[in-house]
Amino acid sequence: MAVLLKGAPVAAALNEETAAIAAALTARGKTPTLAILRVGEKEADLAYERAAARRCAGVGVAVRFEILPETVSQAELMETVARLNGDAGVHGVLIFSPLPRQLDEEAVRRALAPEKDVDGVTDGSLGSVLSGSGGGFPPCTAQACLELLNFYGIDLAGKTACVIGRSLVVGKPAAALLTARDATVTLCHSKTRDLAAAARSGDILITAVGRAGAIGGDCFRPGQVVIDVGTNVGADGSLTGDCDHAAAEAAADCVSPVPGGVGTVTTAVLARHVVQAAEKAR
Ligand code: NAP
């Protein structure tokens, strides 16, 4: 049976470092502060907001809530972003997406100050993930995958990696981060032919698809490390990943559970990005 790559110890190690930096900054009169900008009341957003706020409170990061109604106009939303950009007491801004249809999400992302982009949504942040310049923050979930691999001592240099999913929040940045660590990466999506063969080719397999059980038993093999990013909510409210976990745990060497894997680490990465943004802020 596979070793479970649990997120809790990874998050605890990150939180310890984050809390120490946050305490030092607060002692100097600069409390690291995250603004959460949410439009509407989507249950998924509310759940993540609660988890992020709890995590931030636990490490000494203050949270401000900017809640706008579902019917908010583009102008009002842009004004809110501009106000947060100009507020020296706010070091990071988390904007929930997708935004309601009437809003131009691209324009909102472009408007966010790059130094406050703690979830790596701006083109500048994503560009810095590709260039490796360190000038911006990577998306928290993609970074959380790397934190799991680092914590459990999984060497990436020269390994093959298969990432399934090509979104800008998970798949593409995860592929870039793995490449920067000298893995040889295959990036798959819904049009990939023979997905199972591509998946099995990866010494590391990262799945970010968003469909429960989409990654079946033919995708796993001995020697493999499987990181399941999928967070799929069942009709009964239960949380499942993308992978068939019984099959993954029977075949692979290491598997991250859902819940209790990547998701647990993501908010710890977010809090760390906020203290790093506060450290950089004048
Ligand atoms: P997304 O934007 O919907 O992207 C899904 C990707 O999966 C797309 O690239 C899509 O391909 C691909 N895909 C869909 N069905 C496929 C199939 N049958 N075979 C191969 N590829 C397929 O989703 P996302 O935002 O990246 O999120 C992915 C999952 O991660 C979701 O479950 C989400 O809830 C979870 N997530 C978790 C966290 C966390 O903190 N744990 C954070 C963010 C997201 P195409 O590009 O061809 O359409």
Tab-separated table of C-alpha atoms and ligand atoms in Angstrom:
chain	number	residue	atom	x	y	z
A	1	MET	CA	0.000	0.000	0.000
A	2	ALA	CA	1.117	3.531	-0.793
A	3	VAL	CA	2.477	5.952	1.793
A	4	LEU	CA	-0.056	8.749	2.314
A	5	LEU	CA	1.386	12.226	1.744
A	6	LYS	CA	-0.714	14.031	4.315
A	7	GLY	CA	-0.925	17.808	4.146
A	8	ALA	CA	-1.171	18.532	7.886
A	9	PRO	CA	2.528	18.144	8.793
A	10	VAL	CA	3.532	20.122	5.701
A	11	ALA	CA	1.162	22.939	6.662
A	12	ALA	CA	2.369	22.833	10.282
A	13	ALA	CA	6.005	23.281	9.209
A	14	LEU	CA	5.085	26.176	6.912
A	15	ASN	CA	2.901	27.768	9.592
A	16	GLU	CA	5.700	27.700	12.143
A	17	GLU	CA	7.959	29.734	9.832
A	18	THR	CA	5.128	32.048	8.810
A	19	ALA	CA	4.068	32.747	12.408
A	20	ALA	CA	7.635	33.653	13.403
A	21	ILE	CA	7.978	36.153	10.540
A	22	ALA	CA	4.473	37.550	11.190
A	23	ALA	CA	5.278	38.077	14.893
A	24	ALA	CA	8.512	39.922	14.043
A	25	LEU	CA	6.718	42.164	11.537
A	26	THR	CA	3.881	42.885	13.983
A	27	ALA	CA	6.431	43.792	16.680
A	28	ARG	CA	7.783	46.376	14.240
A	29	GLY	CA	4.272	47.806	13.795
A	30	LYS	CA	3.536	46.110	10.462
A	31	THR	CA	0.887	43.436	10.951
A	32	PRO	CA	0.754	41.330	7.763
A	33	THR	CA	-2.730	41.753	6.368
A	34	LEU	CA	-4.712	39.898	3.722
A	35	ALA	CA	-7.788	41.397	2.070
A	36	ILE	CA	-10.271	38.808	0.831
A	37	LEU	CA	-12.353	40.202	-2.010
A	38	ARG	CA	-15.461	38.138	-2.647
A	39	VAL	CA	-18.340	38.841	-4.987
A	40	GLY	CA	-21.536	36.967	-4.120
A	41	GLU	CA	-22.097	34.070	-1.735
A	42	LYS	CA	-20.958	30.901	-3.551
A	43	GLU	CA	-20.612	28.014	-1.086
A	44	ALA	CA	-17.196	26.998	-2.499
A	45	ASP	CA	-15.904	30.562	-1.978
A	46	LEU	CA	-17.329	30.711	1.538
A	47	ALA	CA	-15.702	27.396	2.461
A	48	TYR	CA	-12.288	28.504	1.179
A	49	GLU	CA	-12.718	31.904	2.833
A	50	ARG	CA	-13.396	30.265	6.209
A	51	ALA	CA	-10.363	27.995	5.845
A	52	ALA	CA	-8.100	30.870	4.745
A	53	ALA	CA	-9.300	33.170	7.540
A	54	ARG	CA	-8.771	30.424	10.142
A	55	ARG	CA	-5.291	29.694	8.842
A	56	CYS	CA	-4.320	33.388	8.768
A	57	ALA	CA	-5.617	33.972	12.306
A	58	GLY	CA	-3.581	30.992	13.495
A	59	VAL	CA	-0.295	32.458	12.238
A	60	GLY	CA	-0.835	36.128	13.107
A	61	VAL	CA	-1.962	37.367	9.687
A	62	ALA	CA	-4.873	39.813	9.899
A	63	VAL	CA	-7.760	39.432	7.442
A	64	ARG	CA	-10.053	42.118	6.035
A	65	PHE	CA	-13.192	41.126	4.228
A	66	GLU	CA	-14.419	43.047	1.205
A	67	ILE	CA	-17.743	41.481	0.319
A	68	LEU	CA	-19.614	42.774	-2.717
A	69	PRO	CA	-23.057	41.735	-3.935
A	70	GLU	CA	-23.494	39.403	-6.927
A	71	THR	CA	-24.950	42.389	-8.831
A	72	VAL	CA	-21.930	44.663	-8.302
A	73	SER	CA	-20.936	46.780	-11.289
A	74	GLN	CA	-17.548	46.570	-12.981
A	75	ALA	CA	-16.836	50.169	-11.953
A	76	GLU	CA	-17.519	49.478	-8.270
A	77	LEU	CA	-15.386	46.338	-8.310
A	78	MET	CA	-12.517	48.171	-10.023
A	79	GLU	CA	-12.776	50.960	-7.440
A	80	THR	CA	-12.506	48.391	-4.648
A	81	VAL	CA	-9.396	46.849	-6.225
A	82	ALA	CA	-7.860	50.324	-6.682
A	83	ARG	CA	-8.601	51.184	-3.040
A	84	LEU	CA	-6.966	47.949	-1.806
A	85	ASN	CA	-3.982	48.563	-4.115
A	86	GLY	CA	-3.484	51.970	-2.520
A	87	ASP	CA	-4.013	50.859	1.082
A	88	ALA	CA	-0.593	50.528	2.746
A	89	GLY	CA	-2.201	48.459	5.524
A	90	VAL	CA	-3.097	45.681	3.065
A	91	HIS	CA	-0.212	43.476	1.896
A	92	GLY	CA	-2.040	40.807	-0.077
A	93	VAL	CA	-5.339	40.586	-1.930
A	94	LEU	CA	-7.176	37.339	-2.668
A	95	ILE	CA	-9.896	37.684	-5.313
A	96	PHE	CA	-12.318	34.796	-5.660
A	97	SER	CA	-13.023	33.579	-9.177
A	98	PRO	CA	-14.880	32.912	-11.345
A	99	LEU	CA	-16.632	36.267	-11.024
A	100	PRO	CA	-20.288	36.655	-12.026
A	101	ARG	CA	-20.830	36.795	-15.793
A	102	GLN	CA	-21.451	40.536	-16.060
A	103	LEU	CA	-17.914	41.240	-14.815
A	104	ASP	CA	-14.711	41.392	-16.847
A	105	GLU	CA	-12.449	39.143	-14.794
A	106	GLU	CA	-9.441	39.740	-17.003
A	107	ALA	CA	-9.674	43.502	-16.358
A	108	VAL	CA	-9.918	42.890	-12.601
A	109	ARG	CA	-6.826	40.665	-12.654
A	110	ARG	CA	-4.909	43.240	-14.692
A	111	ALA	CA	-5.867	45.949	-12.175
A	112	LEU	CA	-4.437	44.149	-9.134
A	113	ALA	CA	-1.097	45.541	-7.912
A	114	PRO	CA	1.521	42.843	-8.694
A	115	GLU	CA	3.155	43.142	-5.266
A	116	LYS	CA	-0.196	42.316	-3.584
A	117	ASP	CA	-0.963	39.383	-5.905
A	118	VAL	CA	-0.450	36.662	-3.281
A	119	ASP	CA	-2.337	34.030	-5.316
A	120	GLY	CA	-0.399	34.494	-8.550
A	121	VAL	CA	-3.305	35.505	-10.793
A	122	THR	CA	-1.752	38.413	-12.670
A	123	ASP	CA	0.163	37.976	-15.902
A	124	GLY	CA	3.236	39.385	-14.162
A	125	SER	CA	3.125	36.728	-11.429
A	126	LEU	CA	2.571	33.939	-13.942
A	127	GLY	CA	5.387	35.330	-16.081
A	128	SER	CA	7.712	35.224	-13.107
A	129	VAL	CA	6.784	31.564	-12.522
A	130	LEU	CA	7.938	30.866	-16.087
A	131	SER	CA	11.070	33.022	-15.911
A	132	GLY	CA	11.977	31.909	-12.402
A	133	SER	CA	12.760	35.536	-11.556
A	134	GLY	CA	11.143	35.260	-8.106
A	135	GLY	CA	9.512	38.629	-8.811
A	136	GLY	CA	5.962	37.419	-8.134
A	137	PHE	CA	4.144	34.736	-6.179
A	138	PRO	CA	3.129	31.457	-7.854
A	139	PRO	CA	-0.513	30.396	-7.534
A	140	CYS	CA	-0.904	28.944	-4.018
A	141	THR	CA	-2.261	25.539	-5.091
A	142	ALA	CA	0.516	24.895	-7.612
A	143	GLN	CA	3.079	25.893	-4.984
A	144	ALA	CA	1.316	23.642	-2.434
A	145	CYS	CA	1.994	20.628	-4.708
A	146	LEU	CA	5.708	21.479	-4.675
A	147	GLU	CA	5.663	21.992	-0.886
A	148	LEU	CA	4.223	18.485	-0.433
A	149	LEU	CA	6.927	16.991	-2.660
A	150	ASN	CA	9.676	18.973	-0.878
A	151	PHE	CA	8.478	18.104	2.619
A	152	TYR	CA	8.394	14.371	1.890
A	153	GLY	CA	11.868	14.528	0.333
A	154	ILE	CA	10.798	13.538	-3.166
A	155	ASP	CA	13.623	14.395	-5.504
A	156	LEU	CA	12.485	15.825	-8.832
A	157	ALA	CA	15.689	16.249	-10.835
A	158	GLY	CA	15.679	13.999	-13.890
A	159	LYS	CA	12.291	12.483	-12.987
A	160	THR	CA	9.375	12.335	-15.388
A	161	ALA	CA	6.230	14.198	-14.314
A	162	CYS	CA	2.752	14.129	-15.775
A	163	VAL	CA	0.367	16.971	-14.921
A	164	ILE	CA	-3.274	16.465	-15.893
A	165	GLY	CA	-5.130	19.786	-16.224
A	166	ARG	CA	-3.887	22.998	-17.851
A	167	SER	CA	-5.590	25.767	-15.894
A	168	LEU	CA	-3.654	28.885	-14.949
A	169	VAL	CA	-4.340	28.281	-11.255
A	170	VAL	CA	-3.004	24.732	-11.019
A	171	GLY	CA	-1.872	22.719	-14.043
A	172	LYS	CA	0.227	25.168	-16.065
A	173	PRO	CA	2.051	26.750	-13.114
A	174	ALA	CA	2.613	23.319	-11.521
A	175	ALA	CA	4.171	22.140	-14.799
A	176	ALA	CA	6.420	25.235	-14.860
A	177	LEU	CA	7.466	24.773	-11.223
A	178	LEU	CA	8.303	21.097	-11.836
A	179	THR	CA	10.299	22.054	-14.953
A	180	ALA	CA	12.242	24.605	-12.905
A	181	ARG	CA	13.141	21.752	-10.560
A	182	ASP	CA	14.585	19.739	-13.468
A	183	ALA	CA	11.705	17.312	-13.944
A	184	THR	CA	10.726	16.368	-17.506
A	185	VAL	CA	7.058	17.307	-17.753
A	186	THR	CA	4.121	16.163	-19.869
A	187	LEU	CA	1.090	18.465	-19.566
A	188	CYS	CA	-2.225	16.750	-20.342
A	189	HIS	CA	-5.810	17.970	-20.829
A	190	SER	CA	-9.178	16.864	-22.123
A	191	LYS	CA	-7.895	16.398	-25.701
A	192	THR	CA	-4.883	14.267	-24.721
A	193	ARG	CA	-4.826	10.918	-26.532
A	194	ASP	CA	-4.155	7.881	-24.382
A	195	LEU	CA	-4.267	9.756	-21.108
A	196	ALA	CA	-3.600	6.576	-19.124
A	197	ALA	CA	-0.275	5.944	-20.923
A	198	ALA	CA	0.765	9.574	-20.363
A	199	ALA	CA	-0.224	9.325	-16.691
A	200	ARG	CA	1.700	6.096	-16.147
A	201	SER	CA	4.773	7.647	-17.789
A	202	GLY	CA	5.088	10.067	-14.887
A	203	ASP	CA	7.264	9.214	-11.904
A	204	ILE	CA	5.261	12.098	-10.449
A	205	LEU	CA	1.563	12.357	-11.382
A	206	ILE	CA	-0.339	15.548	-10.505
A	207	THR	CA	-4.067	15.538	-11.245
A	208	ALA	CA	-6.042	18.808	-11.403
A	209	VAL	CA	-9.107	17.880	-13.421
A	210	GLY	CA	-12.131	18.608	-11.247
A	211	ARG	CA	-14.012	15.338	-11.848
A	212	ALA	CA	-14.408	12.703	-9.171
A	213	GLY	CA	-12.844	9.418	-10.218
A	214	ALA	CA	-11.763	10.736	-13.663
A	215	ILE	CA	-8.281	9.292	-13.133
A	216	GLY	CA	-8.780	5.526	-13.007
A	217	GLY	CA	-6.715	2.488	-12.099
A	218	ASP	CA	-4.991	2.283	-15.510
A	219	CYS	CA	-3.227	5.617	-14.761
A	220	PHE	CA	-1.132	4.355	-11.822
A	221	ARG	CA	1.942	2.137	-11.482
A	222	PRO	CA	4.497	1.069	-8.905
A	223	GLY	CA	7.209	3.639	-8.218
A	224	GLN	CA	4.851	6.550	-8.773
A	225	VAL	CA	4.079	9.560	-6.552
A	226	VAL	CA	0.491	10.745	-7.028
A	227	ILE	CA	-0.625	14.234	-5.993
A	228	ASP	CA	-4.394	14.624	-6.284
A	229	VAL	CA	-5.430	18.289	-6.427
A	230	GLY	CA	-9.065	17.553	-7.313
A	231	THR	CA	-11.609	18.892	-4.856
A	232	ASN	CA	-14.969	17.563	-5.921
A	233	VAL	CA	-18.020	18.015	-3.726
A	234	GLY	CA	-20.505	15.136	-3.866
A	235	ALA	CA	-24.290	15.440	-3.600
A	236	ASP	CA	-23.976	14.520	0.084
A	237	GLY	CA	-21.363	17.248	0.648
A	238	SER	CA	-18.467	14.784	0.795
A	239	LEU	CA	-15.131	15.739	-0.732
A	240	THR	CA	-13.346	13.493	-3.232
A	241	GLY	CA	-10.330	13.903	-5.464
A	242	ASP	CA	-9.882	13.194	-9.175
A	243	CYS	CA	-8.249	9.810	-8.621
A	244	ASP	CA	-9.635	6.394	-7.851
A	245	HIS	CA	-7.838	6.332	-4.502
A	246	ALA	CA	-8.254	2.639	-3.803
A	247	ALA	CA	-6.511	1.877	-7.116
A	248	ALA	CA	-3.883	4.612	-6.666
A	249	GLU	CA	-2.992	3.446	-3.158
A	250	ALA	CA	-2.784	-0.181	-4.301
A	251	ALA	CA	-0.444	0.586	-7.224
A	252	ALA	CA	1.620	3.705	-6.504
A	253	ASP	CA	4.328	4.308	-3.887
A	254	CYS	CA	2.937	7.573	-2.459
A	255	VAL	CA	-0.480	9.234	-2.769
A	256	SER	CA	-1.823	12.508	-1.363
A	257	PRO	CA	-5.272	12.009	0.189
A	258	VAL	CA	-8.422	14.066	-0.478
A	259	PRO	CA	-9.394	15.634	1.834
A	260	GLY	CA	-6.264	16.169	3.916
A	261	GLY	CA	-3.684	16.573	1.156
A	262	VAL	CA	-2.954	19.540	-1.117
A	263	GLY	CA	-5.954	21.557	0.095
A	264	THR	CA	-4.567	21.631	3.632
A	265	VAL	CA	-1.274	23.057	2.373
A	266	THR	CA	-2.797	25.687	0.053
A	267	THR	CA	-3.977	28.059	2.799
A	268	ALA	CA	-0.602	27.711	4.570
A	269	VAL	CA	1.095	28.814	1.337
A	270	LEU	CA	-1.345	31.724	1.063
A	271	ALA	CA	-0.516	32.924	4.606
A	272	ARG	CA	3.195	32.614	3.877
A	273	HIS	CA	2.824	34.682	0.703
A	274	VAL	CA	1.070	37.418	2.714
A	275	VAL	CA	3.937	37.682	5.230
A	276	GLN	CA	6.454	37.661	2.377
A	277	ALA	CA	4.512	40.477	0.680
A	278	ALA	CA	4.484	42.384	3.987
A	279	GLU	CA	8.234	41.882	4.373
A	280	LYS	CA	8.799	43.381	0.920
A	281	ALA	CA	6.381	46.295	1.430
A	282	ARG	CA	7.909	49.609	2.508
B	1	NAP	P1	-10.334	23.819	-14.509
B	1	NAP	O1	-9.942	25.226	-14.758
B	1	NAP	O2	-11.740	23.392	-14.774
B	1	NAP	O3	-9.344	22.899	-15.377
B	1	NAP	C1	-9.559	21.527	-15.463
B	1	NAP	C2	-8.534	20.936	-16.418
B	1	NAP	O4	-8.761	19.538	-16.477
B	1	NAP	C3	-8.635	21.476	-17.841
B	1	NAP	O5	-7.343	21.738	-18.339
B	1	NAP	C4	-9.298	20.342	-18.615
B	1	NAP	O6	-8.884	20.220	-19.959
B	1	NAP	C5	-8.816	19.139	-17.849
B	1	NAP	N1	-9.729	18.010	-17.961
B	1	NAP	C6	-11.070	18.002	-17.744
B	1	NAP	N2	-11.563	16.769	-17.935
B	1	NAP	C7	-10.520	15.995	-18.317
B	1	NAP	C8	-10.390	14.636	-18.652
B	1	NAP	N3	-11.459	13.809	-18.667
B	1	NAP	N4	-9.171	14.168	-18.985
B	1	NAP	C9	-8.093	14.989	-18.971
B	1	NAP	N5	-8.148	16.294	-18.642
B	1	NAP	C10	-9.353	16.778	-18.325
B	1	NAP	O7	-10.021	23.377	-13.024
B	1	NAP	P2	-8.935	23.924	-11.945
B	1	NAP	O8	-9.350	25.255	-11.467
B	1	NAP	O9	-7.560	23.731	-12.466
B	1	NAP	O10	-9.185	22.893	-10.764
B	1	NAP	C11	-8.973	21.514	-10.945
B	1	NAP	C12	-9.362	20.785	-9.678
B	1	NAP	O11	-8.512	21.235	-8.636
B	1	NAP	C13	-10.793	21.062	-9.201
B	1	NAP	O12	-11.312	19.909	-8.575
B	1	NAP	C14	-10.614	22.141	-8.169
B	1	NAP	O13	-11.647	22.145	-7.197
B	1	NAP	C15	-9.300	21.709	-7.555
B	1	NAP	N6	-8.595	22.806	-6.890
B	1	NAP	C16	-8.143	22.556	-5.636
B	1	NAP	C17	-7.476	23.530	-4.954
B	1	NAP	C18	-6.915	23.224	-3.603
B	1	NAP	O14	-6.482	24.084	-2.886
B	1	NAP	N7	-6.838	21.980	-3.210
B	1	NAP	C19	-7.300	24.791	-5.523
B	1	NAP	C20	-7.731	25.010	-6.836
B	1	NAP	C21	-8.397	23.988	-7.521
B	1	NAP	P3	-9.200	21.352	-21.069
B	1	NAP	O15	-8.235	22.463	-20.788
B	1	NAP	O16	-8.929	20.668	-22.353
B	1	NAP	O17	-10.625	21.769	-20.879
